[in-house]
């Protein structure tokens, strides 16, 4: 398995501000993803974080709102920009390990509340 | 395109009773199928997976699921529910054919009554 940590675990933010969430994995992984889980709902893929290049965003998500970095094979950040209460969600980092391309592992999530 | 349907957003069982959580999928290629569990305030944990081979797969915590191609189903079962099984369960499908994307069902919240 892969051990994934996320920082912060939770935060309460004011509207109009930005928050950067960090995802650290204990081993090199081939793919890293960011998901959003709105209250009481399932997971929605925001983007695939690509090492050394721009992330690949899903429909409905844009780089200006959710800039993502992935400087190496074990670390990624997601920024939620110009936040509004609608951004209140759990944000989850997920990875696929080298050699296990059909199995995903998830971080504990970052619970974000925007006032 | 792939999709996943979980029947029942909430399921309630008594402790010791059979747990059955239903999942149906659609996929134009042979799917890889997963069940994940999410405990309160935690991330997702893989319960079990089907990729190829034996259609009855066993997972952690006494759960198992059977892949039935003819019914396009992958229902999750456990013979005897325990209070600690109370959680949200997600069925998911993916197939790594030139692009990796996992599709999650809407989730089923399992309640276990004493």
XYZ file of C-alpha atoms in Angstrom:
229
model
C 0.000 0.000 0.000
C 0.928 3.664 -0.043
C 0.850 5.924 2.980
C -0.519 9.344 2.113
C -0.583 12.386 4.335
C -2.440 15.622 3.737
C -2.011 19.011 5.326
C -3.984 20.652 6.717
C -6.484 18.069 7.919
C -9.123 20.764 8.203
C -9.469 24.509 7.954
C -12.030 27.251 8.208
C -11.460 30.084 5.760
C -13.022 33.386 4.831
C -14.537 33.879 1.408
C -12.237 35.438 -1.133
C -9.099 33.888 0.333
C -7.068 30.926 -0.946
C -5.920 27.705 0.690
C -3.148 25.368 -0.425
C -3.459 21.699 0.456
C -0.400 19.485 0.477
C -0.239 15.779 -0.343
C 2.826 13.716 0.539
C 3.277 10.030 -0.345
C 5.780 7.682 1.257
C 6.856 6.137 -2.039
C 7.109 7.042 -5.692
C 3.816 6.806 -7.515
C 2.886 6.939 -11.155
C -0.269 8.985 -10.877
C -1.686 11.486 -8.419
C -5.225 12.797 -8.388
C -7.275 15.373 -6.556
C -10.915 14.728 -5.726
C -13.646 16.794 -4.169
C -16.327 15.294 -1.959
C -19.131 17.690 -1.219
C -21.194 17.100 1.925
C -23.105 13.856 1.722
C -22.003 13.155 -1.823
C -19.663 10.941 -3.779
C -16.236 11.758 -5.105
C -15.697 14.014 -8.096
C -12.361 14.068 -9.857
C -10.920 17.559 -10.085
C -7.720 16.823 -11.959
C -4.777 14.537 -12.537
C -1.540 16.030 -11.234
C 1.234 15.557 -13.771
C 4.857 15.675 -12.719
C 6.643 18.656 -14.178
C 3.776 19.800 -16.362
C 0.314 21.293 -16.148
C -2.392 19.224 -14.517
C -5.168 17.652 -16.559
C -8.502 19.072 -15.435
C -11.908 17.475 -15.634
C -14.881 19.225 -17.105
C -16.104 21.957 -14.818
C -12.751 22.557 -13.134
C -10.219 25.159 -14.276
C -6.636 25.942 -13.463
C -7.333 29.485 -12.302
C -9.631 28.191 -9.585
C -7.716 25.026 -8.669
C -4.028 25.426 -9.501
C -2.107 22.209 -8.953
C 1.588 21.523 -8.699
C 3.502 18.265 -8.739
C 7.232 18.921 -8.557
C 8.237 15.282 -8.026
C 6.905 11.725 -7.789
C 5.843 11.934 -4.141
C 4.381 15.407 -3.594
C 1.563 17.543 -4.920
C -0.382 20.637 -3.903
C -3.893 21.792 -4.676
C -4.859 25.418 -4.168
C -8.478 26.446 -3.832
C -8.511 30.064 -4.971
C -10.888 32.928 -4.271
C -13.005 30.679 -2.109
C -16.762 30.857 -1.685
C -19.036 28.849 0.618
C -19.745 26.507 -2.316
C -16.139 25.333 -2.068
C -16.807 23.834 1.352
C -15.950 20.184 0.815
C -13.525 17.441 1.635
C -10.571 17.439 -0.725
C -8.863 14.092 -1.207
C -5.517 13.230 -2.675
C -5.258 9.846 -4.361
C -2.394 7.928 -5.912
C -1.675 4.929 -8.064
C 1.571 3.140 -7.294
C 4.086 1.953 -9.817
C 3.235 -1.597 -10.808
C -0.313 -1.445 -9.441
C -2.023 0.601 -12.082
C -5.552 -0.501 -11.256
C -5.594 0.260 -7.559
C -5.941 3.674 -5.954
C -4.991 4.746 -2.474
C -6.499 7.762 -0.761
C -5.266 10.282 1.705
C -7.280 11.135 4.825
C -8.711 14.250 3.213
C -8.787 17.936 4.030
C -12.079 19.216 5.359
C -12.571 22.800 4.201
C -15.252 25.139 5.471
C -15.644 28.531 3.828
C -17.570 31.202 5.705
C -18.511 5.422 -21.127
C -18.506 3.781 -17.749
C -21.009 4.329 -14.960
C -21.880 2.929 -11.566
C -25.257 2.725 -9.851
C -25.605 1.910 -6.190
C -29.107 0.928 -5.211
C -30.111 2.463 -1.923
C -28.457 5.519 -0.455
C -29.085 4.131 3.032
C -29.198 0.547 4.283
C -29.989 -0.416 7.854
C -29.364 -3.864 9.326
C -29.309 -5.370 12.775
C -26.079 -6.508 14.312
C -25.448 -10.099 13.228
C -27.640 -9.843 10.154
C -26.594 -10.207 6.539
C -25.217 -7.118 4.829
C -26.029 -6.688 1.134
C -25.035 -3.539 -0.706
C -25.950 -3.437 -4.372
C -23.863 -2.149 -7.241
C -24.507 -2.275 -10.969
C -22.133 -0.968 -13.585
C -21.982 -0.260 -17.272
C -18.797 -0.535 -19.253
C -17.918 -1.053 -22.905
C -14.789 -2.983 -21.923
C -14.205 -5.623 -19.238
C -14.188 -3.573 -16.063
C -12.047 -3.444 -13.012
C -14.401 -3.166 -10.042
C -13.808 -1.940 -6.511
C -15.516 -1.420 -3.210
C -14.218 1.270 -0.887
C -15.275 2.090 2.661
C -15.170 5.525 4.253
C -15.431 5.851 8.007
C -16.455 9.214 9.450
C -13.831 11.915 8.989
C -11.491 9.591 7.132
C -10.365 8.928 3.586
C -11.350 5.927 1.494
C -10.026 2.458 2.210
C -10.066 -0.335 -0.334
C -12.249 -3.255 0.774
C -11.786 -5.488 -2.249
C -11.294 -5.482 -5.987
C -12.016 -7.540 -9.060
C -9.707 -7.362 -12.053
C -9.551 -10.801 -13.671
C -9.863 -14.430 -12.639
C -12.122 -15.705 -9.881
C -15.411 -13.831 -9.849
C -15.936 -14.185 -6.101
C -13.475 -11.941 -4.356
C -12.828 -11.700 -0.655
C -11.777 -8.539 1.052
C -10.961 -7.208 4.447
C -13.222 -7.326 7.498
C -15.165 -10.361 6.232
C -16.606 -8.674 3.148
C -16.854 -10.318 -0.235
C -18.299 -9.476 -3.627
C -19.179 -11.424 -6.722
C -18.695 -10.177 -10.246
C -21.641 -11.254 -12.393
C -21.077 -10.246 -15.972
C -24.518 -11.355 -17.143
C -26.152 -9.106 -14.555
C -23.506 -6.349 -14.743
C -23.422 -6.450 -10.967
C -20.834 -6.422 -8.211
C -22.821 -6.640 -4.977
C -21.040 -6.482 -1.635
C -21.978 -8.893 1.143
C -21.026 -9.798 4.662
C -22.691 -12.697 6.486
C -22.894 -11.022 9.884
C -22.878 -7.276 10.462
C -20.878 -5.734 13.245
C -21.384 -2.325 14.783
C -17.982 -1.290 13.457
C -19.197 -1.821 9.875
C -21.273 1.354 10.056
C -19.776 3.576 7.352
C -20.211 4.860 3.817
C -19.501 2.362 1.049
C -18.591 3.276 -2.506
C -18.595 1.026 -5.546
C -16.234 2.069 -8.323
C -15.190 1.032 -11.798
C -12.133 1.776 -13.903
C -10.237 0.391 -16.803
C -6.788 1.571 -17.631
C -7.076 1.704 -21.404
C -5.023 4.651 -22.532
C -6.320 6.823 -19.740
C -6.991 6.232 -16.085
C -10.225 7.403 -14.549
C -12.190 5.843 -11.738
C -15.929 6.337 -11.684
C -17.512 6.210 -8.241
C -21.064 5.379 -7.333
C -23.094 7.740 -5.199
C -22.390 5.735 -2.077
C -24.466 3.732 0.379
C -24.487 4.574 4.041
C -24.727 1.449 6.196
C -26.355 1.696 9.603
C -26.008 -1.176 12.067
C -28.528 -1.440 14.871
C -27.768 -3.090 18.172
